[in-house]
Coordinates of C-alpha atoms and ligand atoms in Angstrom, one line a residue:
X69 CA 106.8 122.1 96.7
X70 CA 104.5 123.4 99.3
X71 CA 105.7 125.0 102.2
X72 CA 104.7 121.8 105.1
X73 CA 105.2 119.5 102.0
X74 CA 108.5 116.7 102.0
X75 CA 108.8 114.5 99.0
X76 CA 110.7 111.3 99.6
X77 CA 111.3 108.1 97.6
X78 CA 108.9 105.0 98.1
X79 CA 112.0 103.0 98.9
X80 CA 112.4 105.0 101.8
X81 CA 109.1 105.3 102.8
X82 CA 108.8 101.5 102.7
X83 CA 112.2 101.2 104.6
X84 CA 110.1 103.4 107.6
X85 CA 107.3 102.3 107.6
X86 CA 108.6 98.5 107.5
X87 CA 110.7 99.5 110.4
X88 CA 108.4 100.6 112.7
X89 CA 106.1 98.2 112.2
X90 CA 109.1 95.5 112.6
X91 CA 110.0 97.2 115.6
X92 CA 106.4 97.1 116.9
X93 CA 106.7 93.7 116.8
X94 CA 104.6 92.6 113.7
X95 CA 105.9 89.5 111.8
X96 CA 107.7 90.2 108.5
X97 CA 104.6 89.2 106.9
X98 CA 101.9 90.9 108.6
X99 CA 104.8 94.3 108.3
X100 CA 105.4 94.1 104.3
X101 CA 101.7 93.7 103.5
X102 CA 100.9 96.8 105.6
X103 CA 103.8 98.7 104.3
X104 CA 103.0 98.1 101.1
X105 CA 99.5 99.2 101.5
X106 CA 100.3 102.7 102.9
X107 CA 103.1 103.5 100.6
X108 CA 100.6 102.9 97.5
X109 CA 97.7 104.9 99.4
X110 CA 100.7 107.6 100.2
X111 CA 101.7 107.5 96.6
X112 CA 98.4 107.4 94.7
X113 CA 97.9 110.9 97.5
X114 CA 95.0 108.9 99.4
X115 CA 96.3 110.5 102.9
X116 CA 93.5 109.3 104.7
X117 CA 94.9 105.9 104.6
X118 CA 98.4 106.6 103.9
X119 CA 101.6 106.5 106.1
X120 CA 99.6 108.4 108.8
X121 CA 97.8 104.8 109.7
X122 CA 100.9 103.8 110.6
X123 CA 99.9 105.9 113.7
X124 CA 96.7 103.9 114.2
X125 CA 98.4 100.8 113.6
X126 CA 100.9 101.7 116.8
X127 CA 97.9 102.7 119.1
X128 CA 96.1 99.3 117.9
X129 CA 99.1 97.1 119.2
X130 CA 99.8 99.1 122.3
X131 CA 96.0 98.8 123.6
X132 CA 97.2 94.7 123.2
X133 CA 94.0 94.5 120.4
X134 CA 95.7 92.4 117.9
X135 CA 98.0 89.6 117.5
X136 CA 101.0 91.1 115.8
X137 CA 102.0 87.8 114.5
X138 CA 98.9 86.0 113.5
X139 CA 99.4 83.3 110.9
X140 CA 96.1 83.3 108.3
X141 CA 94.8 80.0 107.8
X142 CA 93.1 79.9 104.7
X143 CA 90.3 77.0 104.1
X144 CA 89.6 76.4 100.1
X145 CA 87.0 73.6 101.0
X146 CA 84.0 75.2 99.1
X147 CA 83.7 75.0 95.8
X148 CA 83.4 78.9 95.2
X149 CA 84.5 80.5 98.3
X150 CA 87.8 81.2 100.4
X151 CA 87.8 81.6 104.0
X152 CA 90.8 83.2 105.3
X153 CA 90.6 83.5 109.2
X154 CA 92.6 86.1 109.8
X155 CA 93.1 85.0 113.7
X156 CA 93.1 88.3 115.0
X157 CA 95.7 89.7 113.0
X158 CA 96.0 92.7 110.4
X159 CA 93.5 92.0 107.6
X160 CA 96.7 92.7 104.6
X161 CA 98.6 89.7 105.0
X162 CA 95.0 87.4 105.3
X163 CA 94.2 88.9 101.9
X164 CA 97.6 88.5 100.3
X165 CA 97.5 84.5 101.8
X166 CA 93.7 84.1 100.1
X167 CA 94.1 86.1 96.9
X168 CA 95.6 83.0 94.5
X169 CA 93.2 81.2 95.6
X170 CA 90.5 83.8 94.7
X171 CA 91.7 84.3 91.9
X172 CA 92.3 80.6 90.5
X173 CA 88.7 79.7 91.7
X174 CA 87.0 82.8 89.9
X175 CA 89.5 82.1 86.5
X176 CA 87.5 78.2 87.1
X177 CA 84.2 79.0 88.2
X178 CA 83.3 82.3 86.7
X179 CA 83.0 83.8 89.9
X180 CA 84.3 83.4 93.9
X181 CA 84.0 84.8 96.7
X182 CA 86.8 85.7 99.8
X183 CA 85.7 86.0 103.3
X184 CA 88.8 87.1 105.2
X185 CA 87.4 86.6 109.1
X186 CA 88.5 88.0 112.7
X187 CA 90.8 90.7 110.9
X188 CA 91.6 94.1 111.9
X189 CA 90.8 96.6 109.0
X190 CA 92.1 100.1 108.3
X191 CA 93.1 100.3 105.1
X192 CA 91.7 101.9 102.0
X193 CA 90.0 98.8 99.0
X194 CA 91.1 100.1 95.6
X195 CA 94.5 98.5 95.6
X196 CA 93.0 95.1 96.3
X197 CA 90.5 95.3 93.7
X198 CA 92.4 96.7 91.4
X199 CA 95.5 94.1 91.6
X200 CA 92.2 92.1 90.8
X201 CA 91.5 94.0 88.2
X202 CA 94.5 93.9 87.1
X203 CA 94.3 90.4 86.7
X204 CA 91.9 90.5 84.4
X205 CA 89.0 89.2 86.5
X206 CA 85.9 92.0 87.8
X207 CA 85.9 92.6 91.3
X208 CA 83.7 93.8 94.6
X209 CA 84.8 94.8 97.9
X210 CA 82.9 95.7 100.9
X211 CA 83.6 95.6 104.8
X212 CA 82.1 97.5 107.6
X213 CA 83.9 99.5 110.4
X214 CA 82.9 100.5 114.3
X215 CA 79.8 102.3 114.1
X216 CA 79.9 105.5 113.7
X217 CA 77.5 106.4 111.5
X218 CA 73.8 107.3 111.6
X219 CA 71.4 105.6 109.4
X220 CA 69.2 108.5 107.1
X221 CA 66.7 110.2 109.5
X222 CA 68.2 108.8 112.8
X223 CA 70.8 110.6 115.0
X224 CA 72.5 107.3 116.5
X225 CA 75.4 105.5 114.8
X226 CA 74.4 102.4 113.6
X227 CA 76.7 101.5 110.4
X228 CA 80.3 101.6 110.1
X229 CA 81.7 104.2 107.1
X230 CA 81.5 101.0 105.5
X231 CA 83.7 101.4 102.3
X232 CA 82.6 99.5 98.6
X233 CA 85.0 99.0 95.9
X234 CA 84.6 98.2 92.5
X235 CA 87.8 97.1 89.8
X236 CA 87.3 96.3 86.2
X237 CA 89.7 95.2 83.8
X238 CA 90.5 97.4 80.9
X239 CA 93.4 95.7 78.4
X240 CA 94.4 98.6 76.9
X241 CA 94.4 101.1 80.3
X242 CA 94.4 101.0 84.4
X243 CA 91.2 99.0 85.5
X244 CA 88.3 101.5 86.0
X245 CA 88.5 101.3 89.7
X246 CA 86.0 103.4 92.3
X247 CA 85.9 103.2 96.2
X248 CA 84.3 105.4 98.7
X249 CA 82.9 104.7 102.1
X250 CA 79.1 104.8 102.0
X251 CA 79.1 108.0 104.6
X252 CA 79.2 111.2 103.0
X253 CA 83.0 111.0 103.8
X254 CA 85.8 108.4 105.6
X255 CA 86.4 109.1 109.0
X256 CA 90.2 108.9 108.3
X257 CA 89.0 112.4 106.3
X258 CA 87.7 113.9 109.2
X259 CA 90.4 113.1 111.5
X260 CA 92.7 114.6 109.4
X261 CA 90.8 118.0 109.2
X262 CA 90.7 118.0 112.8
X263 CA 95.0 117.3 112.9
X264 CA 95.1 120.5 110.4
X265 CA 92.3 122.4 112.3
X266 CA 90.9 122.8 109.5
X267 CA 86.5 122.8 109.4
X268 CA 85.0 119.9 108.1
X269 CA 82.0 121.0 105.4
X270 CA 78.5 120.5 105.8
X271 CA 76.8 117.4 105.9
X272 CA 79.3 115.1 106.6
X273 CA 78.6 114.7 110.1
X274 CA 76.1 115.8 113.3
X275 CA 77.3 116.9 116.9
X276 CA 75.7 114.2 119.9
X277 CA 72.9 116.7 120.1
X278 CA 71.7 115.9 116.4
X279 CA 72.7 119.5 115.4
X280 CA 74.8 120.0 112.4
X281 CA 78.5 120.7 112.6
X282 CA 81.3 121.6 110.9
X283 CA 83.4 120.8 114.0
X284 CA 86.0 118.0 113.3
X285 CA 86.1 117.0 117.5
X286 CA 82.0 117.4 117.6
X287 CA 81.8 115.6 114.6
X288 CA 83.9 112.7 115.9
X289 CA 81.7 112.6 119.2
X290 CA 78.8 113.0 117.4
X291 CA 77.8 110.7 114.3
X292 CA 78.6 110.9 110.7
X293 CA 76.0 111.0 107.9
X294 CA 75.4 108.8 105.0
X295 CA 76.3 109.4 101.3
X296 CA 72.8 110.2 99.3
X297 CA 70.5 110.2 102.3
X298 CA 69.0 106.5 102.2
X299 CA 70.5 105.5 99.5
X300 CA 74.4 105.5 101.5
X301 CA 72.6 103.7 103.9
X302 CA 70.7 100.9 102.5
X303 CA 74.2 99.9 101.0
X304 CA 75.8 100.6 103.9
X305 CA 73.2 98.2 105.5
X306 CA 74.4 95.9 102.5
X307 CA 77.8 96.2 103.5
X308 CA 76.6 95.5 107.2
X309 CA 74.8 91.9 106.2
X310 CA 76.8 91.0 103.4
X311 CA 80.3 91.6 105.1
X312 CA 78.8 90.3 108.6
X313 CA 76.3 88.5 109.1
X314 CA 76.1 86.4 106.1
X315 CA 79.9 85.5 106.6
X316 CA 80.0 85.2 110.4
X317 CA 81.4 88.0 111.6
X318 CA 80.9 91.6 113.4
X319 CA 78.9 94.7 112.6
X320 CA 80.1 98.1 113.2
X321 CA 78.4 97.6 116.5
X322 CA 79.3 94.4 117.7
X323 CA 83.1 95.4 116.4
X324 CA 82.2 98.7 118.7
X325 CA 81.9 96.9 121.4
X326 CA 84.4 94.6 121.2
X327 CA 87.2 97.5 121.1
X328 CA 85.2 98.2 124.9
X329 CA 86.6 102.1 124.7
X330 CA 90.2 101.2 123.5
X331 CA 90.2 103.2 120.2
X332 CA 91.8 100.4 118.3
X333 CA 91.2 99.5 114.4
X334 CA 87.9 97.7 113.6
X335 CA 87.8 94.6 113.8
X336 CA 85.3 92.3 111.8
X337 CA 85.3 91.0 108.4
X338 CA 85.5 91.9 104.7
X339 CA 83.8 90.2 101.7
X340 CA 85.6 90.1 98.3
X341 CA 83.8 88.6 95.2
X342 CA 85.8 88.4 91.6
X343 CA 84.3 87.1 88.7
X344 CA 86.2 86.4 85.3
X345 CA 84.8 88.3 82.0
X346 CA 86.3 85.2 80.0
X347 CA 83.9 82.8 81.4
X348 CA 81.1 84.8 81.1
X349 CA 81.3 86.1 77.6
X350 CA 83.3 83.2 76.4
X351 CA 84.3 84.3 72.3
X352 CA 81.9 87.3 72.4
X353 CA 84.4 89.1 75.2
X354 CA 86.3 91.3 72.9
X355 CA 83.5 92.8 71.4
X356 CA 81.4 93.3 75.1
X357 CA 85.1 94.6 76.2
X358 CA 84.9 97.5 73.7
X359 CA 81.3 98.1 74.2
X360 CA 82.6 99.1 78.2
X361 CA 85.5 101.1 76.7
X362 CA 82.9 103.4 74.6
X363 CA 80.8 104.1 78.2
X364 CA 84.2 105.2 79.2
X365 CA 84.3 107.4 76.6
X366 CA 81.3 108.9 76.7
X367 CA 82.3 109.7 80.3
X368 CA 85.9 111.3 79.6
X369 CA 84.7 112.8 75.7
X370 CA 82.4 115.3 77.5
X371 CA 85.5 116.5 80.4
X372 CA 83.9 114.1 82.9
X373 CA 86.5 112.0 84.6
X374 CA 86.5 108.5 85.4
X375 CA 87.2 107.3 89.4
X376 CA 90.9 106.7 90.0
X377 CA 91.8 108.7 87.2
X378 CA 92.9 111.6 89.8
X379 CA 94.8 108.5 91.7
X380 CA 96.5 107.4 88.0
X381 CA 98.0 110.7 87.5
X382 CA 99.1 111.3 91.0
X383 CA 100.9 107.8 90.8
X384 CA 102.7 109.1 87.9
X385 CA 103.4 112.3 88.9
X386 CA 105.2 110.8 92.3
X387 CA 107.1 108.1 90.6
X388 CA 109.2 110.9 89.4
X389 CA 109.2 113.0 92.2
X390 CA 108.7 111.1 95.2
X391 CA 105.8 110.6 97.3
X392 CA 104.6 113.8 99.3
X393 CA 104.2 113.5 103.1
X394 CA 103.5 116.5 105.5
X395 CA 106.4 117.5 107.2
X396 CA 104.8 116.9 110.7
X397 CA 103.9 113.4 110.2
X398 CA 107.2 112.4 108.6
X399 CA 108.6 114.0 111.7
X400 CA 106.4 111.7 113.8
X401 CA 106.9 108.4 111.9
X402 CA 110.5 109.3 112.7
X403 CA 110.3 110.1 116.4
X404 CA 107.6 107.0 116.3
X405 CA 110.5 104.9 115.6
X406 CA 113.1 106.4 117.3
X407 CA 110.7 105.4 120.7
X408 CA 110.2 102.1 119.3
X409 CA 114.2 101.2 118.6
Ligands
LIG769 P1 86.0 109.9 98.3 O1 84.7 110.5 98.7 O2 87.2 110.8 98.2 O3 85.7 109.1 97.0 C1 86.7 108.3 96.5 C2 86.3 107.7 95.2 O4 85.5 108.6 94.3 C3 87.6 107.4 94.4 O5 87.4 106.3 93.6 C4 87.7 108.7 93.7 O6 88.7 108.6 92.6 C5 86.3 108.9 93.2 N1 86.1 110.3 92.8 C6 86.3 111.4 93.6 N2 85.9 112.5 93.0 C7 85.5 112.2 91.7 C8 85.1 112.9 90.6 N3 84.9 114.2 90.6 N4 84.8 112.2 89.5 C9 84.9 110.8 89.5 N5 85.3 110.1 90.5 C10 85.6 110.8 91.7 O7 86.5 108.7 99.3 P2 86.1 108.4 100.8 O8 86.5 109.5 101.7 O9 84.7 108.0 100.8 O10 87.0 107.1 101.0 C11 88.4 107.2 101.0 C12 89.0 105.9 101.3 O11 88.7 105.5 102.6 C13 88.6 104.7 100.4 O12 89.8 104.2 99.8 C14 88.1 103.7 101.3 O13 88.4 102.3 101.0 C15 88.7 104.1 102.6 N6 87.9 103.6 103.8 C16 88.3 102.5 104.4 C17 87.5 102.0 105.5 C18 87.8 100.7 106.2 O14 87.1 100.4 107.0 N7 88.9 100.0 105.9 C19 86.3 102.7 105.9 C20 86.0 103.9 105.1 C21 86.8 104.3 104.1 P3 90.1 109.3 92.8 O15 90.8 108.5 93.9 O16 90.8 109.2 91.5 O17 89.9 110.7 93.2
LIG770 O1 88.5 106.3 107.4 O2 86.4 105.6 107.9 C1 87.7 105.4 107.9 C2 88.2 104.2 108.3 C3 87.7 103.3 109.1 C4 88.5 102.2 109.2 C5 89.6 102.5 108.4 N1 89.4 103.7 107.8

């Protein structure tokens, strides 16, 4: 175990961070759907939106930014799309309300779409496209953030980090799952350098004066960079039309300026499409199915390793041992609640 290292079960980790959410006066609904959330991303050893959002999530409520106990109301009037207004509230339990739906119209249809609205959003994508996924249906997600990144060749945040994630179904294996933000890192990753004072490297971020830094605070003041120079940020423009505009809701700007200075989660929307393999390929799916198992081969035969792979084994690894949390943020969730009680 490393030295600043506990390991504790995922029972207990839910227990806490169900309790302090309860105690923050979430509804058991809008609690279980987050807990559950940051108790996979702490499992699967995605600490930038593990247990430690649990942090953000208490700064959200205090500063009075979101309705604790929002009730989704999910409209299935269009043929292939679900709306889920989230009504201000966590954007978890909105999804968990729309996903049958989702899923029942794609299974029809061949493909849907979900537009959860008015959510806040600070969790990580992969376990929502890969329950998908897991599912047996293909599936996209995208939303944006607050803006705090700069397009390629400017110096003034325009895009949120803007994360895309992809699931596919595999029978025989986890779904093939990716998700990154589209700037060269999330700023959950940053933040978390600056908590261990730890440098950030170069070229994930410039300081307000353009210049760039390796400075975790200066890089937070500053603006973050894209992923792949233009290419990060056309799709983070993507992200910005396809999860805003086109589905009524927020940039990264506009949700900027909604939070007026408060530091509070983003809050905006997130587009989720899913389409089903069965109704495209109809008789001919087992065959195309294999054909996408021998790309993954080709990928892993040569030492190359597939996305989520890292995340499979970790899973694995923790289910034995318990999930690893630093010492100093256990320590905090447990003060956190201690205040809250
Ligand atoms: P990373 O840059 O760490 O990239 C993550 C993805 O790339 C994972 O699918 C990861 O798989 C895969 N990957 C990493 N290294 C390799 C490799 N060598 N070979 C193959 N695949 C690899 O993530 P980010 O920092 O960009 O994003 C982290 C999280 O932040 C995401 O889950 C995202 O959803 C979340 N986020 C959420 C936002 C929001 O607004 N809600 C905003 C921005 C980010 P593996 O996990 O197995 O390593
Ligand atoms: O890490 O970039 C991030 C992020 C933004 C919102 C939630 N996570």
């Amino acid at each position: 175990m490393s030295s600043d290292l506990e390991y504790i079960s995922a029972v207990d980790a839910r227990r806490l961070a169900t309790d302090i959410l309860l105690a923050l006066g979430l509804s058991s609904g809008h609690a279980d759907s987050i807990a559950r959330t940051v108790v996979l991303a702490q499992g699967d050893e995605c600490y930038s939106h593990g247990l430690w959002r649990l942090l953000g999530c208490v700064h959200t409520v205090r500063m009075g930014k979101v309705d604790s106990r929002a009730v989704p109301a999910v409209d299935s009037s269009a043929p292939g799309v679900v709306k889920v207004d989230a009504r201000y509230g966590y954007s978890l339990l909105a999804f968990r309300e729309g996903l049958p739906e989702l899923i029942g119209k794609a299974s029809r249809l061949g493909i849907a779409a979900m537009a959860i609205n008015r959510c806040y959003h600070f969790s990580a994508l992969w376990p929502e496209v890969e329950e998908i996924a897991e599912s047996g249906l293909v599936a996209l997600a995208m939303t944006p953030s607050h803006s705090w990144v700069a397009p390629a060749g400017g110096i003034r945040p325009v895009f949120g980090t803007n994360p895309l994630a992809f699931g596919w179904p595999r029978e025989a294996a986890h779904p093939f799952v990716f998700d990154f933000a589209t700037s060269a890192a999330a700023r959950g990753e940053i933040e978390l350098h600056g908590r261990a004072g730890k440098p950030i490297p170069k070229g994930w971020a410039i300081d307000s004066d353009g210049e760039e830094t390796t400075d975790a605070a200066r890089a937070l003041q500053g603006a973050m960079l894209t992923f792949g120079g233009h290419k990060g940020s056309a799709l983070s423009a993507m992200i910005e039309l396809m999860a805003g505009p086109l589905i009524a809701d927020m940039t990264s700007a506009e949700s900027m300026a909604f939070d007026g200075g408060a530091g509070a989660a983003p809050c905006h929307g997130e587009l989720i499409i899913a389409l089903d393999p069965k109704i495209f390929l109809g008789g001919g799916m087992g065959e195309h199915m294999r054909r996408a198992e021998n790309m993954f081969a080709a990928i892993t035969d040569q030492g190359a390793r597939l996305p989520s792979q890292r995340r499979y084994a970790a899973r694995a690894r923790n289910r034995e041992r318990g999930l690893p949390v630093q010492t100093a943020l256990l320590a905090e969730l447990r003060e956190t609640l201690a205040s809250l009680s």
